[in-house]
Amino acid sequence: MKFIIDRFEGDKAIIEDENKNIYEISKSALAGFCEGDVIIISKDEDETNERKNRIENLANELFN
């Protein structure tokens, strides 16, 4: 999903998605970015599954 950084207001960043929805997030989450920058947020399916499996294995070791 793509977002554009619309502006910074105090410690908040105002970003807009491709559908013109507006969101307010912490400015610190965008350290190094500037107003007008386009950012892309994506999900890494492989790493997500690896983490879930690792946590599940740890839980199994604890409770079995």
mmCIF file with all atom_site columns, C-alpha atoms in Angstrom:
data_model
loop_
_atom_site.group_PDB
_atom_site.id
_atom_site.type_symbol
_atom_site.label_atom_id
_atom_site.label_alt_id
_atom_site.label_comp_id
_atom_site.label_asym_id
_atom_site.label_entity_id
_atom_site.label_seq_id
_atom_site.pdbx_PDB_ins_code
_atom_site.Cartn_x
_atom_site.Cartn_y
_atom_site.Cartn_z
_atom_site.occupancy
_atom_site.B_iso_or_equiv
_atom_site.pdbx_formal_charge
_atom_site.auth_seq_id
_atom_site.auth_comp_id
_atom_site.auth_asym_id
_atom_site.auth_atom_id
_atom_site.pdbx_PDB_model_num
ATOM 1  C CA . MET A 1 1  ? 0.000  0.000   0.000  1.00 0.00 ? 1  MET A CA 1
ATOM 2  C CA . LYS A 1 2  ? 1.335  3.463   -0.901 1.00 0.00 ? 2  LYS A CA 1
ATOM 3  C CA . PHE A 1 3  ? 1.123  6.574   1.243  1.00 0.00 ? 3  PHE A CA 1
ATOM 4  C CA . ILE A 1 4  ? 2.295  10.134  0.794  1.00 0.00 ? 4  ILE A CA 1
ATOM 5  C CA . ILE A 1 5  ? 3.484  12.186  3.717  1.00 0.00 ? 5  ILE A CA 1
ATOM 6  C CA . ASP A 1 6  ? 1.220  15.204  3.585  1.00 0.00 ? 6  ASP A CA 1
ATOM 7  C CA . ARG A 1 7  ? 2.665  17.174  6.503  1.00 0.00 ? 7  ARG A CA 1
ATOM 8  C CA . PHE A 1 8  ? 4.062  17.100  10.008 1.00 0.00 ? 8  PHE A CA 1
ATOM 9  C CA . GLU A 1 9  ? 2.155  18.658  12.907 1.00 0.00 ? 9  GLU A CA 1
ATOM 10 C CA . GLY A 1 10 ? 4.077  18.680  16.160 1.00 0.00 ? 10 GLY A CA 1
ATOM 11 C CA . ASP A 1 11 ? 4.930  15.075  16.979 1.00 0.00 ? 11 ASP A CA 1
ATOM 12 C CA . LYS A 1 12 ? 2.429  13.689  14.437 1.00 0.00 ? 12 LYS A CA 1
ATOM 13 C CA . ALA A 1 13 ? 2.752  12.882  10.743 1.00 0.00 ? 13 ALA A CA 1
ATOM 14 C CA . ILE A 1 14 ? -0.298 13.218  8.538  1.00 0.00 ? 14 ILE A CA 1
ATOM 15 C CA . ILE A 1 15 ? -0.247 10.678  5.709  1.00 0.00 ? 15 ILE A CA 1
ATOM 16 C CA . GLU A 1 16 ? -2.668 9.969   2.870  1.00 0.00 ? 16 GLU A CA 1
ATOM 17 C CA . ASP A 1 17 ? -3.269 6.635   1.169  1.00 0.00 ? 17 ASP A CA 1
ATOM 18 C CA . GLU A 1 18 ? -4.077 5.935   -2.476 1.00 0.00 ? 18 GLU A CA 1
ATOM 19 C CA . ASN A 1 19 ? -7.802 6.267   -1.753 1.00 0.00 ? 19 ASN A CA 1
ATOM 20 C CA . LYS A 1 20 ? -7.381 9.736   -0.206 1.00 0.00 ? 20 LYS A CA 1
ATOM 21 C CA . ASN A 1 21 ? -7.907 8.423   3.350  1.00 0.00 ? 21 ASN A CA 1
ATOM 22 C CA . ILE A 1 22 ? -6.001 10.435  5.932  1.00 0.00 ? 22 ILE A CA 1
ATOM 23 C CA . TYR A 1 23 ? -4.102 8.911   8.869  1.00 0.00 ? 23 TYR A CA 1
ATOM 24 C CA . GLU A 1 24 ? -2.199 10.388  11.763 1.00 0.00 ? 24 GLU A CA 1
ATOM 25 C CA . ILE A 1 25 ? 0.847  8.503   13.014 1.00 0.00 ? 25 ILE A CA 1
ATOM 26 C CA . SER A 1 26 ? 3.823  9.247   15.210 1.00 0.00 ? 26 SER A CA 1
ATOM 27 C CA . LYS A 1 27 ? 6.370  11.472  13.494 1.00 0.00 ? 27 LYS A CA 1
ATOM 28 C CA . SER A 1 28 ? 9.150  9.373   15.008 1.00 0.00 ? 28 SER A CA 1
ATOM 29 C CA . ALA A 1 29 ? 7.947  6.398   12.912 1.00 0.00 ? 29 ALA A CA 1
ATOM 30 C CA . LEU A 1 30 ? 9.011  8.367   9.836  1.00 0.00 ? 30 LEU A CA 1
ATOM 31 C CA . ALA A 1 31 ? 12.421 9.587   10.988 1.00 0.00 ? 31 ALA A CA 1
ATOM 32 C CA . GLY A 1 32 ? 14.459 10.541  7.935  1.00 0.00 ? 32 GLY A CA 1
ATOM 33 C CA . PHE A 1 33 ? 11.426 11.112  5.724  1.00 0.00 ? 33 PHE A CA 1
ATOM 34 C CA . CYS A 1 34 ? 10.160 14.465  4.432  1.00 0.00 ? 34 CYS A CA 1
ATOM 35 C CA . GLU A 1 35 ? 6.833  15.980  3.481  1.00 0.00 ? 35 GLU A CA 1
ATOM 36 C CA . GLY A 1 36 ? 5.887  14.808  0.007  1.00 0.00 ? 36 GLY A CA 1
ATOM 37 C CA . ASP A 1 37 ? 7.780  11.511  0.273  1.00 0.00 ? 37 ASP A CA 1
ATOM 38 C CA . VAL A 1 38 ? 5.946  8.438   -0.980 1.00 0.00 ? 38 VAL A CA 1
ATOM 39 C CA . ILE A 1 39 ? 6.246  5.405   1.277  1.00 0.00 ? 39 ILE A CA 1
ATOM 40 C CA . ILE A 1 40 ? 5.223  1.837   0.576  1.00 0.00 ? 40 ILE A CA 1
ATOM 41 C CA . ILE A 1 41 ? 4.116  -0.533  3.321  1.00 0.00 ? 41 ILE A CA 1
ATOM 42 C CA . SER A 1 42 ? 4.027  -4.214  2.487  1.00 0.00 ? 42 SER A CA 1
ATOM 43 C CA . LYS A 1 43 ? 3.643  -7.495  4.314  1.00 0.00 ? 43 LYS A CA 1
ATOM 44 C CA . ASP A 1 44 ? 6.450  -10.040 4.141  1.00 0.00 ? 44 ASP A CA 1
ATOM 45 C CA . GLU A 1 45 ? 4.508  -13.326 4.113  1.00 0.00 ? 45 GLU A CA 1
ATOM 46 C CA . ASP A 1 46 ? 7.607  -15.522 4.392  1.00 0.00 ? 46 ASP A CA 1
ATOM 47 C CA . GLU A 1 47 ? 9.053  -13.761 7.419  1.00 0.00 ? 47 GLU A CA 1
ATOM 48 C CA . THR A 1 48 ? 5.620  -13.548 9.053  1.00 0.00 ? 48 THR A CA 1
ATOM 49 C CA . ASN A 1 49 ? 5.169  -17.305 8.721  1.00 0.00 ? 49 ASN A CA 1
ATOM 50 C CA . GLU A 1 50 ? 8.693  -17.990 9.986  1.00 0.00 ? 50 GLU A CA 1
ATOM 51 C CA . ARG A 1 51 ? 8.069  -15.880 13.086 1.00 0.00 ? 51 ARG A CA 1
ATOM 52 C CA . LYS A 1 52 ? 4.708  -17.538 13.752 1.00 0.00 ? 52 LYS A CA 1
ATOM 53 C CA . ASN A 1 53 ? 6.278  -20.980 13.441 1.00 0.00 ? 53 ASN A CA 1
ATOM 54 C CA . ARG A 1 54 ? 9.186  -20.055 15.722 1.00 0.00 ? 54 ARG A CA 1
ATOM 55 C CA . ILE A 1 55 ? 6.789  -18.722 18.390 1.00 0.00 ? 55 ILE A CA 1
ATOM 56 C CA . GLU A 1 56 ? 4.554  -21.764 18.069 1.00 0.00 ? 56 GLU A CA 1
ATOM 57 C CA . ASN A 1 57 ? 7.577  -24.067 18.493 1.00 0.00 ? 57 ASN A CA 1
ATOM 58 C CA . LEU A 1 58 ? 8.710  -22.174 21.581 1.00 0.00 ? 58 LEU A CA 1
ATOM 59 C CA . ALA A 1 59 ? 5.228  -22.388 23.081 1.00 0.00 ? 59 ALA A CA 1
ATOM 60 C CA . ASN A 1 60 ? 5.103  -26.119 22.371 1.00 0.00 ? 60 ASN A CA 1
ATOM 61 C CA . GLU A 1 61 ? 8.455  -26.605 24.100 1.00 0.00 ? 61 GLU A CA 1
ATOM 62 C CA . LEU A 1 62 ? 7.218  -24.710 27.158 1.00 0.00 ? 62 LEU A CA 1
ATOM 63 C CA . PHE A 1 63 ? 3.863  -26.410 27.519 1.00 0.00 ? 63 PHE A CA 1
ATOM 64 C CA . ASN A 1 64 ? 4.611  -29.957 26.371 1.00 0.00 ? 64 ASN A CA 1
#
